Short mmCIF file of C-alpha atoms in Angstrom, two decimals:
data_model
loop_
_atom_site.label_atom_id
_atom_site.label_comp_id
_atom_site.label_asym_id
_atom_site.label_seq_id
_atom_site.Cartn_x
_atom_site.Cartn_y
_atom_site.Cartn_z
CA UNK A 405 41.85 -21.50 104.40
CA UNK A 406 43.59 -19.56 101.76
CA UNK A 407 45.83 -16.47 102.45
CA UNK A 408 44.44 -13.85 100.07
CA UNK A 409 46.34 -13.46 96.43
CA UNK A 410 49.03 -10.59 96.03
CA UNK A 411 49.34 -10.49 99.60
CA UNK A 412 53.31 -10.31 100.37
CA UNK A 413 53.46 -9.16 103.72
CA UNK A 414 53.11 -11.55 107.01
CA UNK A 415 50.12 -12.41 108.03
CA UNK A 416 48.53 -11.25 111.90
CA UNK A 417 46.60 -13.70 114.18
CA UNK A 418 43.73 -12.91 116.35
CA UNK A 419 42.20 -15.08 118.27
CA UNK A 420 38.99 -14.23 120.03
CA UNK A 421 37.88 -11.91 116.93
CA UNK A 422 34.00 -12.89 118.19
CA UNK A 423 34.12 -10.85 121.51
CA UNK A 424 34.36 -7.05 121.90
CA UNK A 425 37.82 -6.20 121.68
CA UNK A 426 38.43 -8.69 118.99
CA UNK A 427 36.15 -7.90 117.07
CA UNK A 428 36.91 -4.21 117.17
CA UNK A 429 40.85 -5.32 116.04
CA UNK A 430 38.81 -7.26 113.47
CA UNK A 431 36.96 -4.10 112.64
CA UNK A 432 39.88 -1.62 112.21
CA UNK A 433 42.71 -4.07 111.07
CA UNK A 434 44.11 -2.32 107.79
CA UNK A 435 47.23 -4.29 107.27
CA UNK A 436 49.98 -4.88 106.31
CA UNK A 437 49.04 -8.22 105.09
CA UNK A 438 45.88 -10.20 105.80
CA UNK A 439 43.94 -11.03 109.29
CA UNK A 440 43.76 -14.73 110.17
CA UNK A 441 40.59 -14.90 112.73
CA UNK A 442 40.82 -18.04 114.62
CA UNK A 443 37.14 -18.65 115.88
CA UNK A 444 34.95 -20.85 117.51
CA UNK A 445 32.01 -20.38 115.42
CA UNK A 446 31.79 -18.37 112.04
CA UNK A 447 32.37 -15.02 110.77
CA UNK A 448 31.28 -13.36 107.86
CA UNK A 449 33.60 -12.92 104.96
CA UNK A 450 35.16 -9.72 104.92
CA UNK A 451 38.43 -8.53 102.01
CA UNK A 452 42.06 -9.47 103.35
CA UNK A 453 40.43 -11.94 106.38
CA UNK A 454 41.48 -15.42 106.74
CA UNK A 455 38.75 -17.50 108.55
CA UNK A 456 40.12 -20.76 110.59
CA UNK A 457 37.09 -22.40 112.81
CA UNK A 458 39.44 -24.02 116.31
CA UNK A 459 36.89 -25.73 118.00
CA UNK A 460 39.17 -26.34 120.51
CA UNK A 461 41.97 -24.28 121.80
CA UNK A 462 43.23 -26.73 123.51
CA UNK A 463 43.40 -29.34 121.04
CA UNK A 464 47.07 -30.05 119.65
CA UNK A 465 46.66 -29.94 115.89
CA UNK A 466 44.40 -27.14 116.51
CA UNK A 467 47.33 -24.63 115.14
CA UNK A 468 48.69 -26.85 112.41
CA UNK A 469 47.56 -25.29 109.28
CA UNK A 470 47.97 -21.52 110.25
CA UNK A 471 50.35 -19.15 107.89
CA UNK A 472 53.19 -18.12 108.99
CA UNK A 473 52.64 -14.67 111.01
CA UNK A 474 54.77 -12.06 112.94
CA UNK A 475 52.27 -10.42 114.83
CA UNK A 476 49.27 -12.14 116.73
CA UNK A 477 46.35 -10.40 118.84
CA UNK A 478 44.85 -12.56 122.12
CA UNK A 479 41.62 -10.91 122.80
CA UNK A 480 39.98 -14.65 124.37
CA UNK A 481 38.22 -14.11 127.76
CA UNK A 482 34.79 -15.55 129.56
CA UNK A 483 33.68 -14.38 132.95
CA UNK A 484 33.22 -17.08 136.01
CA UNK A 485 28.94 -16.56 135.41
CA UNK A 486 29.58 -18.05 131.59
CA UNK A 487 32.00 -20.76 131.57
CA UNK A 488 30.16 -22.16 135.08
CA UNK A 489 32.77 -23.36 136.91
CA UNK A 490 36.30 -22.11 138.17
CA UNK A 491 38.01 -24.80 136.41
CA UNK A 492 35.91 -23.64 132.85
CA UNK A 493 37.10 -20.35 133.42
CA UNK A 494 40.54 -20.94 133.85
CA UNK A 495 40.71 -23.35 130.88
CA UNK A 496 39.85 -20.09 128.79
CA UNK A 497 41.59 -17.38 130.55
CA UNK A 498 44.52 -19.22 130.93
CA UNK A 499 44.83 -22.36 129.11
CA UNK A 500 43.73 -21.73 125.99
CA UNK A 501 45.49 -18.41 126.26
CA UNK A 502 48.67 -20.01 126.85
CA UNK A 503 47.94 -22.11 124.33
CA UNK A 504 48.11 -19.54 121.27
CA UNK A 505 50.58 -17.85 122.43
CA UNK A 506 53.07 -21.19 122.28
CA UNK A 507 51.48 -21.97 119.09
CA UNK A 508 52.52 -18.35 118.04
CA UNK A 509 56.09 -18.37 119.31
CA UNK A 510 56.59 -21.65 118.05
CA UNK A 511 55.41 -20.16 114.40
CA UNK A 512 57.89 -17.28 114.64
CA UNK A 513 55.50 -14.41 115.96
CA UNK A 514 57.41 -11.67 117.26
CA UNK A 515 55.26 -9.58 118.23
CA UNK A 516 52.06 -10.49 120.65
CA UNK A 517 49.24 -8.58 122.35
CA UNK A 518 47.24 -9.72 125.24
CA UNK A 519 43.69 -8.32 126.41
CA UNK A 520 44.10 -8.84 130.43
CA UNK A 521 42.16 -6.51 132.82
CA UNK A 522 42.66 -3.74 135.07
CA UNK A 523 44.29 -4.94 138.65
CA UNK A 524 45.91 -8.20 137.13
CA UNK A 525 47.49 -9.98 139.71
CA UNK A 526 48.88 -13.62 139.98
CA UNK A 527 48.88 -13.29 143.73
CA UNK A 528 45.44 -11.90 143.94
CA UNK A 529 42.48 -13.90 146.26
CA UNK A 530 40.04 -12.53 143.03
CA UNK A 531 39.79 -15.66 140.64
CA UNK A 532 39.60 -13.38 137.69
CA UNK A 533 42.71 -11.22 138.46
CA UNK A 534 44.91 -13.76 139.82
CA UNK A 535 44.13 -15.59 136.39
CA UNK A 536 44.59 -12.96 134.30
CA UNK A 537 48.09 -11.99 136.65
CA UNK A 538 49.21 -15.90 136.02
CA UNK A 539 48.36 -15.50 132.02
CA UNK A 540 50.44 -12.35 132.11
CA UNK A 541 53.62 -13.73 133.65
CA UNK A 542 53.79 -17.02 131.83
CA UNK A 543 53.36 -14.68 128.27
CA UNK A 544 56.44 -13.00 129.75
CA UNK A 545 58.31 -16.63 130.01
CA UNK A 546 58.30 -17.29 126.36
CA UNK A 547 60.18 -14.50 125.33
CA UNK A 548 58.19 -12.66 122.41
CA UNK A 549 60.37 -9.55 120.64
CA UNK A 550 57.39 -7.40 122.07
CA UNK A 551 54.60 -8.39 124.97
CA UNK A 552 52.00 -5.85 124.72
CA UNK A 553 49.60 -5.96 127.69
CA UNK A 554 46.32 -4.24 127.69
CA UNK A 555 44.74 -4.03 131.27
CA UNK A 556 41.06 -1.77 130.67
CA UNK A 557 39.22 -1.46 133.84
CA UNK A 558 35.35 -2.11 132.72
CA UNK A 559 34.74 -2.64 129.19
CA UNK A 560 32.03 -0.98 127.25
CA UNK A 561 30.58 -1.71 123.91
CA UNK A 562 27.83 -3.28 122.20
CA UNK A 563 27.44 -6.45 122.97
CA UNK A 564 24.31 -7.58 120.91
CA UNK A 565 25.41 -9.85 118.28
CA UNK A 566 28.13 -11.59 120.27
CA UNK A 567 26.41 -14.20 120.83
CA UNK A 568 27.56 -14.08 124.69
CA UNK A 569 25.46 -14.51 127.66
CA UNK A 570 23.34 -11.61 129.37
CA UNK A 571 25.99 -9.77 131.81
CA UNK A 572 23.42 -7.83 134.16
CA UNK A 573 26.44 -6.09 136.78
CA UNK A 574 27.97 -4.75 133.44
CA UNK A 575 25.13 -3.41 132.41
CA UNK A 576 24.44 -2.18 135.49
CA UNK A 577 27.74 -0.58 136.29
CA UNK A 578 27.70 1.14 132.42
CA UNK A 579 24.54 2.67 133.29
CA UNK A 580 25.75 3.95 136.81
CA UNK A 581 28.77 5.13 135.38
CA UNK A 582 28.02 7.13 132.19
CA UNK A 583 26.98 9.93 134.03
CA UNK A 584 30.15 10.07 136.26
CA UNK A 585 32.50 9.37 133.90
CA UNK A 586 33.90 12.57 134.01
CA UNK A 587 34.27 12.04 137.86
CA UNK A 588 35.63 8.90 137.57
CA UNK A 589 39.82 8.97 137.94
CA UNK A 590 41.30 7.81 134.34
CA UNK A 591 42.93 4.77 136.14
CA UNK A 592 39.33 3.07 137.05
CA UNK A 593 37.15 5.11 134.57
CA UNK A 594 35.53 2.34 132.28
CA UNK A 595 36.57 2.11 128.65
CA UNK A 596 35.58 1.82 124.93
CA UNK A 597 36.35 -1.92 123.57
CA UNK A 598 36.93 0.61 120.13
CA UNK A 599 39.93 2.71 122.36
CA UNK A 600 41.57 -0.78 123.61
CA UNK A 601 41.53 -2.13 120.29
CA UNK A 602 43.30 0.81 118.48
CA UNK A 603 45.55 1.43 121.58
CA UNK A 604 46.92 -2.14 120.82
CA UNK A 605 46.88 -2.02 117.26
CA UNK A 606 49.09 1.29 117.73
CA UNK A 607 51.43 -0.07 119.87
CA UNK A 608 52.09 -3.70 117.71
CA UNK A 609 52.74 -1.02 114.49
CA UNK A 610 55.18 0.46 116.41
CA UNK A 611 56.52 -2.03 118.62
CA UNK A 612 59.25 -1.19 121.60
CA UNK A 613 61.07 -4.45 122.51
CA UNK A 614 60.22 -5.74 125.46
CA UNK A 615 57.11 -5.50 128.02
CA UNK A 616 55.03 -3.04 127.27
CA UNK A 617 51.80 -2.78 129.80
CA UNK A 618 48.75 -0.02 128.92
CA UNK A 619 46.99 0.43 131.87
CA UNK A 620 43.08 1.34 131.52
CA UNK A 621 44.19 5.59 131.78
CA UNK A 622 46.40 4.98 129.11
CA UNK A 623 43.56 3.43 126.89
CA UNK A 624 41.25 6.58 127.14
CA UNK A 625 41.23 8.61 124.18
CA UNK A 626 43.27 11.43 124.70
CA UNK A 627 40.23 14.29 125.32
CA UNK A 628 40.02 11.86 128.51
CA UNK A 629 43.11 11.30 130.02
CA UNK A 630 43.47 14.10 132.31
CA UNK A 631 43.42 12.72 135.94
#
């Protein structure tokens, strides 16, 4: 790992830069100072990134040799179908969740952004939203500067290349939707991975201390947000 030369300001962590919001911070990350991806499995090289393979998220030394950073992106998520097992999915949606963000308050971050979903509840019967609901509140307990909380109802993007599992009732629902969209209330209308990504990256340049949530209508691009 070496931080790239001349670079003075902090550095930013994302973790999770393989899926489709990560990747999209990945892809429109301009700076100040250089992007440290924390991955599972490579990336290709790209000017002012920082590659660190974690094979294990949960592992303790896992952190140990990261740069200091005042900003860090969480954009790490399965589904139930992928990880096989409610206990699996939990150990990524909320373990190893939890465990980068105490790695990154422990390291000084300030300033930290979550990828959670639409309807996010601890107290919810849905594995998946009570999950995402528990991540949410115990982010809140470690007292970042700034907790910015993206909640996108159903994601859209290209997922070829992500090395992730067919998702047929994604594809399914993206297909049934597109040509509704403009039916579909802001609140629940599905969104761009690309929108999320620079909705977050907007709010961590300008960061309001505190919570901030950005529910799915206020990820639409603006043309969009109307209902």
């Amino acid at each position: 790992m070496t931080i790239p030369h001349g670079s003075a300001a902090p550095a930013a962590w994302l973790a999770g830069a393989t899926g489709l919001v990560g990747r999209e911070i990945d892809r429109l990350w301009a700076g100040p100072g250089p992007l440290v991806r924390l991955t599972r499995r490579p990336l290709p090289a790209r000017a002012g990134r920082v590659d660190v393979q974690v094979p294990d998220f949960l592992a303790a030394a896992a952190f140990a040799a990261l740069p200091p950073a005042e900003t860090a992106f969480c954009a790490l998520g399965t589904t139930r179908a992928a990880a096989g097992s409610d206990t699996a999915f939990r150990a990524v949606d909320l373990d190893a969740v939890l465990a980068f963000a105490r790695a990154a308050r422990a390291a000084g971050v300030r300033r930290f952004a979550l990828v959670s979903a639409l309807g996010a509840d601890a107290a919810s019967s849905n594995l998946c939203l009570r999950t995402k609901g528990e991540a949410e509140a115990a982010l809140e307990a470690l007292g970042f500067e700034t907790l910015v909380v993206a909640r996108p109802s159903l994601l859209l993007g290209e997922r070829d290349g992500l090395g992730q599992l067919p998702r047929p009732g994604e594809a399914l629902a993206q297909r049934l939707s597109r040509p509704l969209v403009g039916l579909i209330p802001a609140r629940w209308r599905p969104v761009a991975a690309a929108d999320v990504a620079a909705a977050l990256l907007r709010a961590m340049a300008a960061p309001s201390p505190g919570l901030q949530r950005l529910e799915s209508a206020a990820l639409q691009p603006a043309r969009t947000v109307s209902r």
